[in-house]
Tab-separated table of C-alpha atoms and ligand atoms in Angstrom:
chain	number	residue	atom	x	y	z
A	58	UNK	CA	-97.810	9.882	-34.699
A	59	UNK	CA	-95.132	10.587	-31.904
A	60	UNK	CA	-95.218	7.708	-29.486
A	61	UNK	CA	-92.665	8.799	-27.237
A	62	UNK	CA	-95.402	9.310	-24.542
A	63	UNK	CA	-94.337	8.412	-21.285
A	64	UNK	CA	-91.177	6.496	-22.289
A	65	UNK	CA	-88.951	9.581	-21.366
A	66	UNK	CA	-90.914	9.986	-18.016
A	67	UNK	CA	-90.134	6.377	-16.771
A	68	UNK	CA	-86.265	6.417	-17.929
A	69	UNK	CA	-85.771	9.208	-16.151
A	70	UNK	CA	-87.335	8.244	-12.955
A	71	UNK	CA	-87.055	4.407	-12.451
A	72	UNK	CA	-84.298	2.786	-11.490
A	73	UNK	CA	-84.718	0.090	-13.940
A	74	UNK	CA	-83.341	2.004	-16.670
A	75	UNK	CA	-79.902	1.055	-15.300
A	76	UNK	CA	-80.609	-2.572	-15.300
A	77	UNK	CA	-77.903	-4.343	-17.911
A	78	UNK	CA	-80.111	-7.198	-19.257
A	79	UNK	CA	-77.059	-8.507	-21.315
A	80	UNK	CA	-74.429	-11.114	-19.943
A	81	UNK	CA	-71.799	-13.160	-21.053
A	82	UNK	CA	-72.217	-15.800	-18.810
A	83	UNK	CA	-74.936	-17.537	-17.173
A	84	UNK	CA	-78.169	-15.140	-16.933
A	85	UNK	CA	-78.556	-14.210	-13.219
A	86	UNK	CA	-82.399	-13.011	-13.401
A	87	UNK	CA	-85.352	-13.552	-15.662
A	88	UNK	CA	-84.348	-10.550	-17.711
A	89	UNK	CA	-81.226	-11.564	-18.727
A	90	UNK	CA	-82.606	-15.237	-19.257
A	91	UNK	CA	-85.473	-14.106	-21.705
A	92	UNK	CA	-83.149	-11.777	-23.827
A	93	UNK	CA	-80.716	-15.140	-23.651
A	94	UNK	CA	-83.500	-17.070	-25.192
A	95	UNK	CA	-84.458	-14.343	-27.698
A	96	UNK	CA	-80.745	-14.106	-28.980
A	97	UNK	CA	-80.677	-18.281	-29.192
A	98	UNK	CA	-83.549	-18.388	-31.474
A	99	UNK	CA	-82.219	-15.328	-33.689
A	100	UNK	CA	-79.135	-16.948	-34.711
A	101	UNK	CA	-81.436	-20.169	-35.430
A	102	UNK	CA	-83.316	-17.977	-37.639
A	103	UNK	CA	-79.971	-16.424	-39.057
A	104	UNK	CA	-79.686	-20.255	-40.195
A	105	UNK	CA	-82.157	-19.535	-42.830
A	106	UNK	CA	-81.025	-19.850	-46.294
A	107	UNK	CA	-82.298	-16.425	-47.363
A	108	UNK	CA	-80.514	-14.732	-45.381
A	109	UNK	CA	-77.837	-12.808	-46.436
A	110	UNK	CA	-75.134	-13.252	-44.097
A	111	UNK	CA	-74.277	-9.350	-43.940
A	112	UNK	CA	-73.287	-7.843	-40.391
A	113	UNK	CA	-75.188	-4.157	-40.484
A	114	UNK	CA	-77.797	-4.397	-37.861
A	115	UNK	CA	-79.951	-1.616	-36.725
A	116	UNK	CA	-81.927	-1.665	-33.277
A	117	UNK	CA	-85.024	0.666	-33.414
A	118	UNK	CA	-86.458	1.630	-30.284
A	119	UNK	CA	-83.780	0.084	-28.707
A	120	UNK	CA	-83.840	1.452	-24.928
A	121	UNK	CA	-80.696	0.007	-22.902
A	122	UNK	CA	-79.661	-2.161	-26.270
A	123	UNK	CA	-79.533	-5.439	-24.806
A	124	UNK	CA	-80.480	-7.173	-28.033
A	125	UNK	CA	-77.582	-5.097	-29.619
A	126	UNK	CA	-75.162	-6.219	-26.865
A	127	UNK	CA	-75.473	-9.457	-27.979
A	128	UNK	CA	-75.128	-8.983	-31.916
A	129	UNK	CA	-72.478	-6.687	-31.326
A	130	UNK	CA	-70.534	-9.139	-29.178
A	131	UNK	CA	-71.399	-11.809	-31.721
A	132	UNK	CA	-69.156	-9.207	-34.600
A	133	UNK	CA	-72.071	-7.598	-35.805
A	134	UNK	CA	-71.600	-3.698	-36.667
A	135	UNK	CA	-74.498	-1.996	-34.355
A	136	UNK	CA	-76.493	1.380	-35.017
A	137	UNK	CA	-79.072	1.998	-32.071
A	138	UNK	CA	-81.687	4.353	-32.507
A	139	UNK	CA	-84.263	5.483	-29.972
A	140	UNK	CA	-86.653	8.283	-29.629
A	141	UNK	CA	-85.806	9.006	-25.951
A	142	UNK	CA	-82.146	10.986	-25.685
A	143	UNK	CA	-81.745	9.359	-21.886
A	144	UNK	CA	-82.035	6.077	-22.823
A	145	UNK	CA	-79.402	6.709	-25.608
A	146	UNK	CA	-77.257	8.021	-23.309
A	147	UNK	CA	-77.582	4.698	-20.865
A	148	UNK	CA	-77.361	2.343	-23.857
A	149	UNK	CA	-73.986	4.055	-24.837
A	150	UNK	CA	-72.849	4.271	-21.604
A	151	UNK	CA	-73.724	-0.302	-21.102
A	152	UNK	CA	-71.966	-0.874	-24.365
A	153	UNK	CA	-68.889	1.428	-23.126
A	154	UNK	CA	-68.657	0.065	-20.076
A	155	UNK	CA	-68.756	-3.450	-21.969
A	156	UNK	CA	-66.006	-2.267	-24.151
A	157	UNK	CA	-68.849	-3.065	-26.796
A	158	UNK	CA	-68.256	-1.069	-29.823
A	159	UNK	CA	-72.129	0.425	-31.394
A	160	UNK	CA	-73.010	3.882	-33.042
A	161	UNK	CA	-76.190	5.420	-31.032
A	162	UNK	CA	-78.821	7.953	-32.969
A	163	UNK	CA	-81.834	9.809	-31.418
A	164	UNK	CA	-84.347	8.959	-33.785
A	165	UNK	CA	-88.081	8.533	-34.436
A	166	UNK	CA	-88.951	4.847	-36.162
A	167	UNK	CA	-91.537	6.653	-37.644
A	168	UNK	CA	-88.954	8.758	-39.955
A	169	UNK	CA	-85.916	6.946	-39.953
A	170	UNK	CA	-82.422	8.387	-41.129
A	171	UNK	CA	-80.916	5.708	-43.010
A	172	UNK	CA	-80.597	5.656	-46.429
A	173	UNK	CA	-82.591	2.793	-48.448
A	174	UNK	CA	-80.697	-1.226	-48.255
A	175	UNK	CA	-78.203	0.285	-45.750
A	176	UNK	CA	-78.793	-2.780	-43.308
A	177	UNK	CA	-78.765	-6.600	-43.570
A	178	UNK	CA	-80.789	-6.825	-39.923
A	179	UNK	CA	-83.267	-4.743	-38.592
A	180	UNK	CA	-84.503	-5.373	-34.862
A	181	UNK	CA	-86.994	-4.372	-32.623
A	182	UNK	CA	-88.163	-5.237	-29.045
A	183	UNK	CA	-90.882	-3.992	-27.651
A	184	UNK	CA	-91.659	-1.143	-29.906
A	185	UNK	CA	-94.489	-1.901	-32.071
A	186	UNK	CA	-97.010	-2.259	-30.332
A	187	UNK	CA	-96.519	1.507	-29.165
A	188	UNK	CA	-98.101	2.632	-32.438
A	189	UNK	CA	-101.865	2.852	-33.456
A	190	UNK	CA	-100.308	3.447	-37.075
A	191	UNK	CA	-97.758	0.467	-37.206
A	192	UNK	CA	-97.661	0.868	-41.227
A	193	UNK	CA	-94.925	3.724	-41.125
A	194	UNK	CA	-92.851	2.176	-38.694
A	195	UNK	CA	-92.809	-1.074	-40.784
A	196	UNK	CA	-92.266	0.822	-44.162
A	197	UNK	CA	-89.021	2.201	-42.559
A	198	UNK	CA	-87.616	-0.635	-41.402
A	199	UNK	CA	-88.241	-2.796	-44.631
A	200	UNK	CA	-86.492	0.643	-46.300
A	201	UNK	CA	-83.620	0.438	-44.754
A	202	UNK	CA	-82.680	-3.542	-45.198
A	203	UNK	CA	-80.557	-4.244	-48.311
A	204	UNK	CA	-81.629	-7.599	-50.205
A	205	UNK	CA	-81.430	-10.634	-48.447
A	206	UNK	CA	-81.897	-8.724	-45.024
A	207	UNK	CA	-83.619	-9.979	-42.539
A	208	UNK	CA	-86.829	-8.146	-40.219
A	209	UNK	CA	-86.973	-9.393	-36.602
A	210	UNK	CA	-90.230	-7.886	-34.971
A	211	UNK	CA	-90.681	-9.058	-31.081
A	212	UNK	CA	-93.772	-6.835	-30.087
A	213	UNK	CA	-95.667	-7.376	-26.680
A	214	UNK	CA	-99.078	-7.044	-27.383
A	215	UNK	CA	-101.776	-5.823	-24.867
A	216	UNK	CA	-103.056	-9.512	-24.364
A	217	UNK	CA	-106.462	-10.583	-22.461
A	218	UNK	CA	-105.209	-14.031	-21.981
A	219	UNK	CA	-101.590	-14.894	-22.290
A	220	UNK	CA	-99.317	-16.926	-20.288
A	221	UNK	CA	-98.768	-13.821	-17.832
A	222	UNK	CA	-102.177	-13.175	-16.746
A	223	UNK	CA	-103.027	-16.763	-15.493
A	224	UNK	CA	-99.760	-15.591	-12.738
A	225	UNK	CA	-101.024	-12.278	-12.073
A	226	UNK	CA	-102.441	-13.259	-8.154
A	227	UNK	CA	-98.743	-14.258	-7.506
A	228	UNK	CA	-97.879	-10.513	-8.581
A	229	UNK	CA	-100.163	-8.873	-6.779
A	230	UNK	CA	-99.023	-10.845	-3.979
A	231	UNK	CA	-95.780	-9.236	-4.063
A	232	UNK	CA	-96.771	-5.952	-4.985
A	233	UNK	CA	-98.421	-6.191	-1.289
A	234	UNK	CA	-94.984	-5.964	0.268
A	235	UNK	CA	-92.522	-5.780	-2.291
A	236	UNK	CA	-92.499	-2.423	-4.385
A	237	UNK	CA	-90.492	0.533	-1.650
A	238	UNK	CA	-92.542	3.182	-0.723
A	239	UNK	CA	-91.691	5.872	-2.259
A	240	UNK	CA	-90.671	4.899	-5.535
A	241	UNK	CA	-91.877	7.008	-8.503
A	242	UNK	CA	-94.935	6.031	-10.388
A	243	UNK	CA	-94.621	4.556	-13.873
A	244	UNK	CA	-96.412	6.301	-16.247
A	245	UNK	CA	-98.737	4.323	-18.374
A	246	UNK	CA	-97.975	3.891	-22.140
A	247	UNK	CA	-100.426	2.657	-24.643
A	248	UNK	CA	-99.894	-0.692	-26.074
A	249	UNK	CA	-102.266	-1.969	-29.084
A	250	UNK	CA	-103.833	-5.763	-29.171
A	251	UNK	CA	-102.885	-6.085	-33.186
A	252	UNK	CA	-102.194	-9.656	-33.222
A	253	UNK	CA	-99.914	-10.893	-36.382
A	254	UNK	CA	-103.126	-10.374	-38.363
A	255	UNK	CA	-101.869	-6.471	-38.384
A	256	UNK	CA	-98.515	-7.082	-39.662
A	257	UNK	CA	-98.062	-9.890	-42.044
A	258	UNK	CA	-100.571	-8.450	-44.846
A	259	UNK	CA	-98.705	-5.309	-44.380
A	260	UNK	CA	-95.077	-6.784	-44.700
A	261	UNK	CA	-96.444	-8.817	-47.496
A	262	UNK	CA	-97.319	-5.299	-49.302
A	263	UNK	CA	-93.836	-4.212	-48.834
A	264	UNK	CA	-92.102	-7.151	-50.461
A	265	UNK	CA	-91.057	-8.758	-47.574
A	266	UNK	CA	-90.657	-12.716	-47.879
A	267	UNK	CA	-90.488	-16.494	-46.507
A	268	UNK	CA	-92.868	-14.442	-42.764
A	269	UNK	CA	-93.559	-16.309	-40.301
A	270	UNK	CA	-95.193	-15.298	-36.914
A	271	UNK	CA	-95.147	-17.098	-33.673
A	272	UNK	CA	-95.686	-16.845	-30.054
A	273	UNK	CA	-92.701	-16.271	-27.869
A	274	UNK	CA	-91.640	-16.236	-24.540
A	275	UNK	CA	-94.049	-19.036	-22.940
A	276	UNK	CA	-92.740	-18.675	-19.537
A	277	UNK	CA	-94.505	-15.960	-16.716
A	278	UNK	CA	-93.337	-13.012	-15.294
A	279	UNK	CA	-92.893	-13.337	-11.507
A	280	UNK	CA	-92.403	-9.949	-9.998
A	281	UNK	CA	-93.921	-7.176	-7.595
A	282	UNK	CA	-93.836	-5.040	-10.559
A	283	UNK	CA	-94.415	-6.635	-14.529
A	284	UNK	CA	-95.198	-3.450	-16.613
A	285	UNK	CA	-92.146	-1.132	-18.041
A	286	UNK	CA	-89.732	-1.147	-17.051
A	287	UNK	CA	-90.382	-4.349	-15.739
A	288	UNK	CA	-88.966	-4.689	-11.781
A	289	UNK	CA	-86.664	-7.488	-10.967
A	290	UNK	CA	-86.823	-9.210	-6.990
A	291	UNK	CA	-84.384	-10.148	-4.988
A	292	UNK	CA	-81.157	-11.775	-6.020
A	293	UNK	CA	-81.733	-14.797	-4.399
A	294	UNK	CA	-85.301	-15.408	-5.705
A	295	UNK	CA	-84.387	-14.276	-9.542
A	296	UNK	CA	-81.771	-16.861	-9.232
A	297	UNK	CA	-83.917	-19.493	-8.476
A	298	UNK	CA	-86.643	-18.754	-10.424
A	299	UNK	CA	-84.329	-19.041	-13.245
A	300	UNK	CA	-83.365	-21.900	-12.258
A	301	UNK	CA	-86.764	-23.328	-12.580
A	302	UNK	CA	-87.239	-21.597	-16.114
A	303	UNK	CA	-84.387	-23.286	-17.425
A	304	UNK	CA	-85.149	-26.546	-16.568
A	305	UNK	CA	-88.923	-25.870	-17.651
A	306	UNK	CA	-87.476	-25.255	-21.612
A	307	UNK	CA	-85.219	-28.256	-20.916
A	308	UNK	CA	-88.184	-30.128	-20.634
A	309	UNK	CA	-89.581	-28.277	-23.702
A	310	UNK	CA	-87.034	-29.386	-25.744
A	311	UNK	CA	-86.917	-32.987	-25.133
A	312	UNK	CA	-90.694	-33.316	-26.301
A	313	UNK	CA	-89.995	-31.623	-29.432
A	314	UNK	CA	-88.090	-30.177	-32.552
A	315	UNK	CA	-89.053	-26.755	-32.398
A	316	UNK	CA	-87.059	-23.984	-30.633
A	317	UNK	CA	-88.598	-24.100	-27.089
A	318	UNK	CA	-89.114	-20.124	-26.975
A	319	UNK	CA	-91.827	-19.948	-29.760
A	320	UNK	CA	-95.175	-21.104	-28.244
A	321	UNK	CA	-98.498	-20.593	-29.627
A	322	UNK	CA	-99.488	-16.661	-30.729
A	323	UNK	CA	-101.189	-15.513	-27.873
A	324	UNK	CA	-100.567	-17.625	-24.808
A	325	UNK	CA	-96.543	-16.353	-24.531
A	326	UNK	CA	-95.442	-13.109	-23.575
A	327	UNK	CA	-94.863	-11.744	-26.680
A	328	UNK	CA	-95.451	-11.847	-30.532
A	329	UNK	CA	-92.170	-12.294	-33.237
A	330	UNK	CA	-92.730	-11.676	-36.601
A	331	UNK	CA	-89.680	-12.157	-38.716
A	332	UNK	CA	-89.012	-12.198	-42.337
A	333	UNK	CA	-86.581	-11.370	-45.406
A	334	UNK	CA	-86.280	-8.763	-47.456
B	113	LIG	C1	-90.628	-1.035	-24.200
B	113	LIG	S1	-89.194	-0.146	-24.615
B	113	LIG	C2	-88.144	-1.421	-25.207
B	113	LIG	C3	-86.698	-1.048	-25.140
B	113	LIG	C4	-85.716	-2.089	-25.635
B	113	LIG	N1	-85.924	-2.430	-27.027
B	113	LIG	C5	-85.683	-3.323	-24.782
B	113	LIG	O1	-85.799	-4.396	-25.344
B	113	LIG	O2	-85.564	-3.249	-23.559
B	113	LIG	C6	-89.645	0.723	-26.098
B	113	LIG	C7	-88.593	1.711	-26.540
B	113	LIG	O3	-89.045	2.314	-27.772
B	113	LIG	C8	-88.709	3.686	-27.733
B	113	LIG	N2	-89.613	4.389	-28.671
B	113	LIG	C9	-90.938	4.655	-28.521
B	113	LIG	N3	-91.418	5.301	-29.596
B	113	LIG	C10	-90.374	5.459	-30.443
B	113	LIG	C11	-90.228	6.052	-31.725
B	113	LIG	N4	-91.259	6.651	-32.340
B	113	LIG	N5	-89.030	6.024	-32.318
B	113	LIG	C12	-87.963	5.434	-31.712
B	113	LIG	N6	-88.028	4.862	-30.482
B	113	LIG	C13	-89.224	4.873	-29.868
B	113	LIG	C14	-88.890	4.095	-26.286
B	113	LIG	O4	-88.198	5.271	-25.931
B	113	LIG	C15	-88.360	2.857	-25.570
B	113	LIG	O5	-86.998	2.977	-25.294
């Protein structure tokens, strides 16, 4: 199944798509934060004894590459593959303008053109839960990792009753005097509701071990605009509100053990599945 739909539509027309979610210093909106907190736990999982240390990672789906940015900055040798050739071409242009080194494909995840074990991480953000088929997808991306390579899934799941949806009167606040008139429509994209009951029996199939799903990303979005590509407010109010997030995780973390990101499957944002190979 092609599940480009819509994706080249809103890169081309929002300005979003020339947001730069990754920093080196201190995150200045909620963006940046969350793909802060998603690189923190990923090197905690890197920790993991099965891993096998190696530095070829491969982004699938990976829009402006902010999850790249930060392996790449972190020595990692990048490949960045997405379906949509203007996102490529703003990804390439981030990481050049970052003096970020990365190789960047046009691709479909569905058909990937990698040769088998020729990665020792394989990432995704936000692209799984564009397919009703997600077995082909997965089957490429376990292809492609060597031994001892490791799977990181983050997929955003068309949720009912997550964290997000208990904020959503705050959003439609905004969205009574925030979004500029004018701006170009998004164009909807189909998202499943496949919870990790979808993917683990799957990745267990393909050999994959030591899964583990979680929740992620317990925190709400607070914006006149939360769908993709999500719409960021004012500076001053993004720098508060993260702010506020931070010390929220502080908290977090002094009442327990456990990364302060991962929250139970279904209330956070999001849905990581992550794995060996
Ligand atoms: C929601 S965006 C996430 C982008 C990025 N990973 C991020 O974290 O901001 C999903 C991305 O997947 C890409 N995509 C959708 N279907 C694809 C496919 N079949 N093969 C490769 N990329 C695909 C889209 O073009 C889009 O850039």
């Amino acid at each position: 199944m092609k599940s480009d739909t819509g994706f080249e539509h809103n890169w081309q027309v929002r300005r979003e798509a020339y947001y730069n979610h990754w920093t080196r210093t201190m995150p200045k909106n909620q963006i940046q934060f969350a793909f802060r907190q998603h690189w923190l736990l990923f090197q905690e999982i890197m920790q993991h004894p099965s891993f096998n240390r190696g530095k070829r990672c491969l982004e699938v789906g990976c829009g402006r590459g902010t999850i790249s940015a930060y392996f790449a900055d972190h020595g990692f040798d990048c490949t960045l593959v997405d379906i949509s050739a203007t996102v490529i071409d703003i990804a390439q242009e981030i990481f050049r303008r970052n003096r970020l080194p990365g190789r960047f494909r046009v691709g479909d995840a569905n058909a990937l053109d990698f040769p088998d074990a020729s990665f020792d991480v394989v990432v995704s953000i936000g692209l799984l839960e564009h397919f009703r088929n997600v077995a082909t997808p997965l089957r490429e991306q376990v292809r492609v990792l060597d031994s001892g390579g490791l799977l990181l899934a983050y997929i955003v799941p068309e949720y009912r009753q997550n964290v997000q949806r208990r904020y959503d009167w705050i959003n439609e606040i905004l969205k009574g005097y925030v979004e500029p008139a004018g701006c170009q429509q998004k164009e909807k994209i189909y998202r499943s509701r496949y919870s990790s009951e979808k993917y683990v029996p799957i990745l267990k199939k393909l050999g994959m071990k030591h899964l583990r799903a979680s929740g992620v990303y317990p925190v709400p979005m607070i914006s006149h605009s939360v769908d993709f590509p999500f719409s960021l407010m004012p500076e001053r109010s993004e720098a508060a509100y993260v702010r506020t997030l931070e010390t929220m995780l502080a908290e977090r973390k002094r009442h327990s053990s456990r990364n302060p990101w991962l929250c139970k499957e279904g209330y956070g944002q999001a849905l990581l599945i992550w794995g060996f190979r």
